[in-house]
Short mmCIF file of C-alpha atoms and ligand atoms in Angstrom, two decimals:
data_model
loop_
_atom_site.label_atom_id
_atom_site.label_comp_id
_atom_site.label_asym_id
_atom_site.label_seq_id
_atom_site.Cartn_x
_atom_site.Cartn_y
_atom_site.Cartn_z
CA MET A 1 0.00 0.00 0.00
CA PRO A 2 1.43 3.42 -0.85
CA ILE A 3 1.98 5.87 2.00
CA LEU A 4 -0.50 8.72 1.70
CA ILE A 5 -0.73 12.19 3.18
CA GLY A 6 -2.26 11.82 6.66
CA ASP A 7 -0.82 8.32 7.23
CA THR A 8 1.57 7.69 10.09
CA ALA A 9 5.08 7.62 8.62
CA PRO A 10 6.29 4.03 9.05
CA ASP A 11 8.98 3.66 11.72
CA PHE A 12 12.31 2.03 10.89
CA GLU A 13 15.80 1.51 12.26
CA ALA A 14 18.73 2.62 10.13
CA GLN A 15 22.50 3.00 9.99
CA THR A 16 23.42 6.58 9.13
CA THR A 17 26.54 8.70 8.75
CA GLU A 18 25.75 10.02 12.27
CA GLY A 19 25.17 6.61 13.89
CA PRO A 20 22.17 4.31 14.22
CA ILE A 21 18.71 5.86 14.48
CA ARG A 22 15.09 4.85 14.96
CA PHE A 23 13.02 7.21 12.80
CA HIS A 24 10.23 7.99 15.29
CA ASP A 25 12.76 8.69 18.06
CA TYR A 26 14.75 10.86 15.66
CA ILE A 27 11.65 12.98 14.96
CA ASP A 28 11.26 13.56 18.73
CA GLY A 29 8.57 16.26 18.52
CA HIS A 30 10.15 18.03 15.53
CA TRP A 31 9.19 18.24 11.89
CA ALA A 32 11.24 15.99 9.63
CA VAL A 33 12.20 15.77 5.97
CA LEU A 34 13.11 12.30 4.68
CA PHE A 35 14.41 12.33 1.11
CA SER A 36 15.92 9.67 -1.13
CA HIS A 37 18.76 9.75 -3.64
CA PRO A 38 19.00 7.32 -6.55
CA LYS A 39 22.62 6.39 -5.82
CA ASN A 40 25.92 7.57 -4.34
CA TYR A 41 28.51 9.24 -6.56
CA THR A 42 25.92 10.59 -9.00
CA PRO A 43 26.07 14.21 -10.14
CA VAL A 44 22.55 15.51 -9.46
CA CYS A 45 22.46 13.95 -5.97
CA THR A 46 25.81 15.53 -5.16
CA THR A 47 24.44 19.02 -5.90
CA GLU A 48 21.23 18.34 -3.92
CA LEU A 49 23.07 17.17 -0.81
CA GLY A 50 25.44 20.14 -0.90
CA TYR A 51 22.57 22.61 -1.26
CA THR A 52 20.57 20.96 1.53
CA ALA A 53 23.60 21.19 3.82
CA LYS A 54 23.78 24.94 3.07
CA LEU A 55 20.10 25.27 4.03
CA LYS A 56 20.64 23.76 7.49
CA PRO A 57 20.10 27.10 9.32
CA GLU A 58 16.77 27.52 7.46
CA PHE A 59 15.63 24.04 8.48
CA GLU A 60 16.73 24.64 12.08
CA LYS A 61 14.83 27.95 12.19
CA ARG A 62 11.67 25.98 11.39
CA GLY A 63 12.42 23.14 13.85
CA VAL A 64 12.95 20.64 11.02
CA LYS A 65 15.29 17.65 11.12
CA VAL A 66 16.62 16.47 7.77
CA LEU A 67 17.42 12.87 6.86
CA GLY A 68 18.76 11.70 3.49
CA LEU A 69 18.67 8.14 2.18
CA SER A 70 20.62 6.25 -0.43
CA VAL A 71 20.69 2.51 -1.04
CA ASP A 72 24.44 2.25 -0.59
CA LYS A 73 26.92 1.21 2.07
CA LEU A 74 28.00 3.44 4.95
CA GLU A 75 31.69 3.34 3.83
CA ASP A 76 30.61 4.66 0.43
CA HIS A 77 28.62 7.47 2.06
CA GLU A 78 31.77 8.60 3.85
CA GLY A 79 33.79 8.80 0.64
CA TRP A 80 30.95 10.55 -1.17
CA ALA A 81 30.60 13.07 1.69
CA ARG A 82 34.19 14.19 1.02
CA ASP A 83 33.32 14.77 -2.65
CA ILE A 84 30.22 16.75 -1.66
CA GLU A 85 32.26 19.03 0.57
CA GLU A 86 34.99 19.55 -2.03
CA THR A 87 32.70 20.17 -5.01
CA GLN A 88 29.72 21.93 -3.38
CA GLY A 89 31.48 23.94 -0.69
CA ALA A 90 29.34 22.49 2.11
CA ALA A 91 30.00 19.46 4.27
CA LEU A 92 27.19 16.97 4.92
CA ASN A 93 25.68 18.16 8.22
CA PHE A 94 22.69 15.85 8.59
CA PRO A 95 22.43 12.03 8.71
CA LEU A 96 22.49 10.10 5.46
CA ILE A 97 20.93 6.64 5.75
CA ALA A 98 22.85 3.65 4.37
CA ASP A 99 19.82 1.63 3.32
CA ASP A 100 19.92 -2.02 2.30
CA GLY A 101 16.78 -1.37 0.25
CA SER A 102 14.28 -2.18 2.99
CA ILE A 103 13.43 1.45 3.87
CA ALA A 104 13.26 2.39 0.18
CA LYS A 105 10.80 -0.48 -0.27
CA LEU A 106 8.79 0.45 2.84
CA TYR A 107 8.41 4.02 1.53
CA ASP A 108 7.84 3.00 -2.12
CA MET A 109 10.91 4.91 -3.25
CA ILE A 110 11.81 2.33 -5.91
CA HIS A 111 9.57 2.41 -8.97
CA PRO A 112 10.26 -0.67 -11.10
CA ASN A 113 8.82 1.01 -14.19
CA ALA A 114 11.53 3.68 -13.82
CA ASN A 115 14.38 1.46 -12.56
CA ASP A 116 14.53 -1.79 -10.58
CA THR A 117 17.22 -0.74 -8.16
CA LEU A 118 17.54 3.06 -8.03
CA THR A 119 15.18 5.11 -5.88
CA VAL A 120 13.31 8.00 -7.42
CA ARG A 121 13.75 11.40 -5.73
CA SER A 122 11.13 11.12 -3.00
CA VAL A 123 10.54 13.76 -0.34
CA PHE A 124 8.40 13.09 2.72
CA VAL A 125 7.66 15.90 5.17
CA VAL A 126 6.54 14.44 8.50
CA GLY A 127 4.95 16.45 11.32
CA PRO A 128 5.69 16.25 15.04
CA ASP A 129 2.67 13.92 15.27
CA LYS A 130 4.60 11.54 12.91
CA LYS A 131 1.97 11.91 10.19
CA VAL A 132 2.95 12.44 6.56
CA LYS A 133 2.16 16.06 5.62
CA LEU A 134 3.68 16.16 2.14
CA LYS A 135 4.94 13.69 -0.40
CA ILE A 136 6.69 14.70 -3.63
CA GLU A 137 8.42 12.56 -6.24
CA TYR A 138 10.81 13.61 -8.97
CA PRO A 139 12.48 11.44 -11.59
CA ALA A 140 16.19 10.68 -11.14
CA SER A 141 17.23 13.12 -13.86
CA THR A 142 15.63 16.21 -12.28
CA GLY A 143 17.19 17.79 -9.20
CA ARG A 144 14.66 18.93 -6.63
CA ASN A 145 13.99 22.51 -5.56
CA PHE A 146 14.74 22.59 -1.83
CA ASP A 147 13.65 26.22 -1.59
CA GLU A 148 10.21 24.88 -2.55
CA VAL A 149 10.45 22.28 0.23
CA LEU A 150 11.07 25.13 2.70
CA ARG A 151 8.18 27.13 1.23
CA VAL A 152 5.80 24.21 1.70
CA ILE A 153 7.02 23.70 5.27
CA ASP A 154 6.23 27.37 5.96
CA SER A 155 2.72 26.79 4.63
CA LEU A 156 2.27 23.53 6.57
CA GLN A 157 3.41 25.08 9.83
CA LEU A 158 1.15 28.10 9.34
CA THR A 159 -1.94 26.12 8.40
CA ALA A 160 -1.34 23.67 11.28
CA ASN A 161 -1.69 26.54 13.75
CA HIS A 162 -4.28 28.84 12.16
CA GLN A 163 -7.45 28.22 10.20
CA VAL A 164 -5.97 29.52 6.97
CA ALA A 165 -4.79 28.11 3.65
CA THR A 166 -2.09 29.53 1.37
CA PRO A 167 -2.84 30.64 -2.21
CA VAL A 168 -0.95 29.94 -5.42
CA ASN A 169 2.79 30.70 -5.27
CA TRP A 170 2.42 31.99 -1.69
CA LYS A 171 5.58 32.87 0.21
CA HIS A 172 6.10 33.51 3.92
CA GLY A 173 4.78 36.99 4.83
CA GLU A 174 2.21 37.23 2.03
CA ASP A 175 -1.56 37.30 2.50
CA VAL A 176 -3.41 34.02 3.08
CA ILE A 177 -6.95 32.67 2.73
CA ILE A 178 -9.49 32.02 5.47
CA VAL A 179 -10.60 28.38 5.14
CA PRO A 180 -14.23 27.78 4.13
CA ALA A 181 -14.93 25.90 7.40
CA VAL A 182 -14.67 29.22 9.28
CA SER A 183 -17.92 31.22 9.16
CA ASP A 184 -17.85 35.02 8.86
CA GLU A 185 -18.99 35.18 12.49
CA GLN A 186 -16.06 33.04 13.62
CA ALA A 187 -13.69 34.93 11.31
CA LYS A 188 -14.58 38.22 13.07
CA GLU A 189 -13.21 36.75 16.30
CA LYS A 190 -10.15 35.16 14.75
CA PHE A 191 -9.22 38.02 12.45
CA PRO A 192 -10.42 41.19 14.25
CA GLU A 193 -8.47 43.42 11.84
CA GLY A 194 -10.79 42.22 9.06
CA TRP A 195 -10.31 40.66 5.64
CA THR A 196 -11.11 41.27 2.00
CA ALA A 197 -13.88 39.08 0.55
CA LEU A 198 -13.41 38.84 -3.24
CA ARG A 199 -16.23 36.29 -3.16
CA PRO A 200 -18.02 34.92 -0.07
CA TYR A 201 -15.77 31.81 -0.38
CA LEU A 202 -12.55 33.75 -1.19
CA ARG A 203 -11.57 35.76 1.86
CA ILE A 204 -8.04 37.21 1.91
CA VAL A 205 -6.41 38.08 5.21
CA LYS A 206 -2.97 39.15 6.43
CA GLN A 207 -0.75 36.22 7.39
CA PRO A 208 -1.23 35.61 11.13
CA GLY A 209 1.95 36.49 12.99
CA ALA A 210 3.60 38.20 9.98
C1 LIG B 1 22.17 11.83 -10.62
O1 LIG B 1 22.02 11.94 -9.42
O2 LIG B 1 22.93 12.58 -11.23
C2 LIG B 1 21.44 10.79 -11.42
C3 LIG B 1 21.10 9.60 -10.82
C4 LIG B 1 20.43 8.63 -11.58
C5 LIG B 1 20.07 8.91 -12.89
C6 LIG B 1 20.37 10.14 -13.44
C7 LIG B 1 21.06 11.09 -12.70
#
């Protein structure tokens, strides 16, 4: 069965470049990003890991723990980490799982109609409640946009705490939408500074806390 948004992220034990972990313990009340790489010593993955390492302060600001995965051996991860540092100007600063294929299988990261052994580029964002909040998949040949991953986390964290949704191309600090489940009466209490109703169902309000 595929893992869907809203499901509990399956727990697992893993060997990583920062020692053994159990996923649910690793989350430990934080948000988490689990993302897979097709294979060690491949060019696109090298750029993704370097960029993600550079984003560490942004993930930390949002209380997010990052965890990479590649179906390769721990010794190979260590050699590859040196290449990442030398070519991307950033050392690996989050755990990279050395998977024997079992976690990739558990999370459906291998798509036999793409390749029997390589994982696709999966991203799972998991909330502090250990539920899957976002799932994205890219083919092996397309590097992901980790700025977009941060943007979605901003939206997820905002909408988890306020009864709002975020419109197309929204970025942190921009106006948001009052969700339809909130009546105008309730909205008056929640958003005392008011909102703009373009239609009764399309009510624009300043981002709470911005
Ligand atoms: C890469 O990471 O560069 C890559 C991996 C598998 C297929 C194509 C590209």
